[in-house]
mmCIF file of C-alpha atoms in Angstrom:
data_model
loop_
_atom_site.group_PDB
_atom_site.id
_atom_site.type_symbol
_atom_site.label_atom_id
_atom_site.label_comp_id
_atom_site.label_asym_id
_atom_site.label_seq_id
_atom_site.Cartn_x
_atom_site.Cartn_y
_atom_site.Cartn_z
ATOM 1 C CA UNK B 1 32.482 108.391 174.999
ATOM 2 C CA UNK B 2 31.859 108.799 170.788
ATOM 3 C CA UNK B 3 34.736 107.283 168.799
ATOM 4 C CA UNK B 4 35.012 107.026 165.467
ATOM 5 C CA UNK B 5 36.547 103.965 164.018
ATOM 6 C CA UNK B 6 39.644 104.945 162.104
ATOM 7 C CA UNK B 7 41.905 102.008 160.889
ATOM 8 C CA UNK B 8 44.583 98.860 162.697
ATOM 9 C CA UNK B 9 47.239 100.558 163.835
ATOM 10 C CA UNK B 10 49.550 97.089 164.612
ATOM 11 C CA UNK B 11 48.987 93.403 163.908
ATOM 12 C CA UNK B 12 50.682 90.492 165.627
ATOM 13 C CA UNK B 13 49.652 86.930 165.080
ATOM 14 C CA UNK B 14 51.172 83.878 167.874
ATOM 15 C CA UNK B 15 50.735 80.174 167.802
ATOM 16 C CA UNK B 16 47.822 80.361 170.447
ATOM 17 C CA UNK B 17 49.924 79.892 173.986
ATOM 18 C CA UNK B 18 53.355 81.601 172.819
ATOM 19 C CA UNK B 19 54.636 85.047 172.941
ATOM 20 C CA UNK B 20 56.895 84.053 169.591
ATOM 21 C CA UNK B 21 54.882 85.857 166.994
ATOM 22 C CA UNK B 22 54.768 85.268 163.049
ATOM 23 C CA UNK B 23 55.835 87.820 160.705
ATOM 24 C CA UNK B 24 52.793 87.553 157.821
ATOM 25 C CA UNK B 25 51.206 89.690 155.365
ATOM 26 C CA UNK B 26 47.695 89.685 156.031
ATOM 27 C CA UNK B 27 44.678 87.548 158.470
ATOM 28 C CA UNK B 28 41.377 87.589 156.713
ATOM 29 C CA UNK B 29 38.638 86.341 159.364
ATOM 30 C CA UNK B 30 35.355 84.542 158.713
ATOM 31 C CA UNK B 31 32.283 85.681 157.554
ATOM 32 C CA UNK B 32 29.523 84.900 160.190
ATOM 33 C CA UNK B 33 26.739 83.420 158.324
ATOM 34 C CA UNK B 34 24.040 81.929 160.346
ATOM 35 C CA UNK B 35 22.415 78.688 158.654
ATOM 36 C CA UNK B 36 19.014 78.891 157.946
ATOM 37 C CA UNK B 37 15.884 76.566 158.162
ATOM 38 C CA UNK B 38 13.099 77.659 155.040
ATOM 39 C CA UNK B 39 9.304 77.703 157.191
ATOM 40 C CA UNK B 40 6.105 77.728 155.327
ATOM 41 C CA UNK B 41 2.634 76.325 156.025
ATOM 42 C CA UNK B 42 -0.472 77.766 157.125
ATOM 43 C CA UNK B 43 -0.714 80.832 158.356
ATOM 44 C CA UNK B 44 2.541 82.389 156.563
ATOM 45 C CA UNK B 45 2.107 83.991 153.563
ATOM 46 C CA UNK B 46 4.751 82.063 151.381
ATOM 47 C CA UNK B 47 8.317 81.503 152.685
ATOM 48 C CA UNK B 48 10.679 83.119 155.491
ATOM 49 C CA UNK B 49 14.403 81.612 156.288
ATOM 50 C CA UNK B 50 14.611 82.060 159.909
ATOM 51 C CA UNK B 51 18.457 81.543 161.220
ATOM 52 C CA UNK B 52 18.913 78.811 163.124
ATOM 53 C CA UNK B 53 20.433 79.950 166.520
ATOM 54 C CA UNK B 54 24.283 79.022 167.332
ATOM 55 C CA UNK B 55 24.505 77.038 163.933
ATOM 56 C CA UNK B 56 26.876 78.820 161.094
ATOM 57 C CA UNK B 57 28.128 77.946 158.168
ATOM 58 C CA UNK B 58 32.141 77.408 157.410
ATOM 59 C CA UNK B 59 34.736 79.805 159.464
ATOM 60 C CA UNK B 60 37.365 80.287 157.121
ATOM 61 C CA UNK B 61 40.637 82.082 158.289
ATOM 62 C CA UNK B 62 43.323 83.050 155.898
ATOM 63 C CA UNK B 63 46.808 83.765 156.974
ATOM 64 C CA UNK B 64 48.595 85.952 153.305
ATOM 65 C CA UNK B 65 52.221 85.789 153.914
ATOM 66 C CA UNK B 66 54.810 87.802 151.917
ATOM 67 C CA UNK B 67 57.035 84.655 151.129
ATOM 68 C CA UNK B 68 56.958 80.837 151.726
ATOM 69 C CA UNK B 69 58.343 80.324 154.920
ATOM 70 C CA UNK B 70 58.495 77.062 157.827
ATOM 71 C CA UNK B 71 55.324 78.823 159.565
ATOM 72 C CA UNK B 72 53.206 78.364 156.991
ATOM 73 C CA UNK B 73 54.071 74.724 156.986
ATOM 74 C CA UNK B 74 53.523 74.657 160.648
ATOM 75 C CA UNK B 75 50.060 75.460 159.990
ATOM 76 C CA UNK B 76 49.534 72.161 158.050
ATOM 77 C CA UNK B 77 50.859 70.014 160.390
ATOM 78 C CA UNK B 78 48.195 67.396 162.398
ATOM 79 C CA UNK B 79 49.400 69.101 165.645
ATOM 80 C CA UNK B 80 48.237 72.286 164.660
ATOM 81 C CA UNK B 81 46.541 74.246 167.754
ATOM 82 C CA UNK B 82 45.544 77.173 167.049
ATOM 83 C CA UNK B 83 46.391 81.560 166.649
ATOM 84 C CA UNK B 84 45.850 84.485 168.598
ATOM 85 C CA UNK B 85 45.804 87.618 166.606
ATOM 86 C CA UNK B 86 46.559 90.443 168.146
ATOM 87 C CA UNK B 87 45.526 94.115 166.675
ATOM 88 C CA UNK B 88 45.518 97.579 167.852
ATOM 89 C CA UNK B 89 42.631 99.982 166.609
ATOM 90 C CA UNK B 90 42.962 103.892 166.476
ATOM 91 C CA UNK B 91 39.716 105.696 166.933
ATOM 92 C CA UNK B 92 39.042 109.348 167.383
ATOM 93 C CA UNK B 93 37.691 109.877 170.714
ATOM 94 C CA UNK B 94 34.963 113.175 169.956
ATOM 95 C CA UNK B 95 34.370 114.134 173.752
ATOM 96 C CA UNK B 96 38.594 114.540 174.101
ATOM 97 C CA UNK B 97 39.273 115.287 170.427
ATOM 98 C CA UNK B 98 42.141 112.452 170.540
ATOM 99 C CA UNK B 99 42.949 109.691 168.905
ATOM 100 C CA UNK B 100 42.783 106.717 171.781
ATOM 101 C CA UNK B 101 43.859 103.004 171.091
ATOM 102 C CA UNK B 102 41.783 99.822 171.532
ATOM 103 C CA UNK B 103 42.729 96.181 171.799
ATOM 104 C CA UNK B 104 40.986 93.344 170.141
ATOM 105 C CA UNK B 105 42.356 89.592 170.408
ATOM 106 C CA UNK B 106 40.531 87.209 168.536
ATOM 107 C CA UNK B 107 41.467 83.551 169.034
ATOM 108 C CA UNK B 108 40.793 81.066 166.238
ATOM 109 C CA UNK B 109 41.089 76.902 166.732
ATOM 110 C CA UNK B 110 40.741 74.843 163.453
ATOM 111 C CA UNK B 111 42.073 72.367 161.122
ATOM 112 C CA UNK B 112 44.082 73.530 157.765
ATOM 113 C CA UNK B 113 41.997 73.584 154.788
ATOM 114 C CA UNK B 114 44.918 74.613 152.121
ATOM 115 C CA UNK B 115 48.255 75.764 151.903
ATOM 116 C CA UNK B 116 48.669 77.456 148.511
ATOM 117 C CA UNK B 117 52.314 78.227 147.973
ATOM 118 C CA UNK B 118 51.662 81.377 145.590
ATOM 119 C CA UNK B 119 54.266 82.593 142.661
ATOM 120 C CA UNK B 120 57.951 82.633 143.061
ATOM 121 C CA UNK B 121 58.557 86.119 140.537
ATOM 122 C CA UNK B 122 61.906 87.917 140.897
ATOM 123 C CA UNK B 123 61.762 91.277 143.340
ATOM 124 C CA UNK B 124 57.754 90.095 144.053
ATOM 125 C CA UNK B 125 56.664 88.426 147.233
ATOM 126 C CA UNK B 126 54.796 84.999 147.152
ATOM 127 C CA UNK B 127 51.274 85.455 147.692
ATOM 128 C CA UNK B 128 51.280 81.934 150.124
ATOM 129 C CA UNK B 129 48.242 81.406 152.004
ATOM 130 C CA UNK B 130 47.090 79.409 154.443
ATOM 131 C CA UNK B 131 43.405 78.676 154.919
ATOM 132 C CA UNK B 132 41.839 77.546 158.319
ATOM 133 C CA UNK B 133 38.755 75.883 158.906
ATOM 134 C CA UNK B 134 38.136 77.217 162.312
ATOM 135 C CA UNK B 135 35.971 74.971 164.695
ATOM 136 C CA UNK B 136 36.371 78.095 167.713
ATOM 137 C CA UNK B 137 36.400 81.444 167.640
ATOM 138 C CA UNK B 138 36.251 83.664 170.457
ATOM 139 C CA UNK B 139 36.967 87.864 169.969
ATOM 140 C CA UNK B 140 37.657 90.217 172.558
ATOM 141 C CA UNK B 141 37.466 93.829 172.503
ATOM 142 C CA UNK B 142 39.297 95.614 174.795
ATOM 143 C CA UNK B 143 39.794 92.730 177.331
ATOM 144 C CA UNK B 144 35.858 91.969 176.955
ATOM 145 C CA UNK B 145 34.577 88.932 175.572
ATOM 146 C CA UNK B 146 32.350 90.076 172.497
ATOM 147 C CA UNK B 147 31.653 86.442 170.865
ATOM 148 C CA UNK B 148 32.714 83.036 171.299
ATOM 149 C CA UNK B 149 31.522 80.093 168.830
ATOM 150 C CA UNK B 150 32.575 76.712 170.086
ATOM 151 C CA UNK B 151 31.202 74.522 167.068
ATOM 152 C CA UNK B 152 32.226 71.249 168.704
ATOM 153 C CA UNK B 153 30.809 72.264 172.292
ATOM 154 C CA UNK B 154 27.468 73.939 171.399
ATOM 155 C CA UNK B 155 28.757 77.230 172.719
ATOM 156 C CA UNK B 156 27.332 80.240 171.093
ATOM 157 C CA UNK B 157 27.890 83.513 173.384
ATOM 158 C CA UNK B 158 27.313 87.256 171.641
ATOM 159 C CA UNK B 159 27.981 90.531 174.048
ATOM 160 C CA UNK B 160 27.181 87.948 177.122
ATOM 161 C CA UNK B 161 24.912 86.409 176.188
ATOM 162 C CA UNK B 162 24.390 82.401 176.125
ATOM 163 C CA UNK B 163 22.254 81.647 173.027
ATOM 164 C CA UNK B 164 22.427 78.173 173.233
ATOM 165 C CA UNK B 165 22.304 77.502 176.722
ATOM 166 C CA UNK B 166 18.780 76.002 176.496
ATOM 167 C CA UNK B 167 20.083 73.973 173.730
ATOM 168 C CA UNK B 168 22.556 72.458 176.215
ATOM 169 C CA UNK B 169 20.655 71.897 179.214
ATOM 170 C CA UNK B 170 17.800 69.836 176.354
ATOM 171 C CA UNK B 171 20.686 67.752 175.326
ATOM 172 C CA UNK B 172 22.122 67.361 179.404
ATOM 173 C CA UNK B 173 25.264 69.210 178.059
ATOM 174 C CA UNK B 174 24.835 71.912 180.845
#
């Protein structure tokens, strides 16, 4: 089946474990950038970063919502867990020339980084933000597990596959 990608059709986002979802603005997820170790020496012809498997940099999450509210202040608290975020994508499905639906869930663990409470400006919303400095972050794609990035556990899984299971077993973690 050929689908084109055409945009989130629906958003929810849940304290991770409840069905009582938040009404906010926008998520903006992390960038995956892998950290990387600079090689040179003899027989390399100057310098190459190579990415060091498992290992990236800081997972920022941002939660935009349209006005300051108790949530956000939820999301500073020490007892803070962690989100699911819930979307819906449309894509065009070429073989039956129809728009289908897929599911992705992506479930983010952290610690708050920053609440900024925005601008209070007549008929405007806020801009508050929350930012999230996620230690976990596992994404699922229609039901199937397409990452996972356990910081604190050494667990580093893409499309199935364990890239730090080696790692694990070396440090008797496995």
């Amino acid at each position: 089946m050929k689908t084109i990608p055409i945009k989130v059709e629906g958003l929810s986002v849940f304290p991770e474990g409840s069905n009582n979802n938040f009404a906010t603005g926008d998520i903006t997820l992390p960038n995956l950038t892998p950290l990387t170790s600079t090689v040179s020496g003899a027989s390399i012809l100057g310098e190459v970063d190579l990415p060091s498997q498992g290992h990236y940099g800081s997972l920022e999450v941002g939660i935009a919502w349209r006005t300051i509210n108790k949530e956000a202040f939820d999301m500073v608290s020490p007892d803070f867990k962690g989100l699911e975020i819930r979307g819906a994508f449309s894509e065009f499905d070429n073989s039956r020339s129809s728009v289908v639906t897929r599911a992705i869930k992506v479930v983010v663990r952290g610690f708050s980084k920053s609440l900024d409470l925005g601008t209070l400006a007549q008929n405007a919303t806020t801009g508050t933000t929350n930012t999230i400095e996620a230690t976990y972050l596992k994404i699922f794609i229609d039901g199937q597990a397409v990452f996972e990035l356990d910081k604190f556990n050494y667990i580093c899984r893409i499309n199935g596959k364990d890239a730090l299971l080696d790692v694990r077993k070396a440090l008797g973690l496995a």
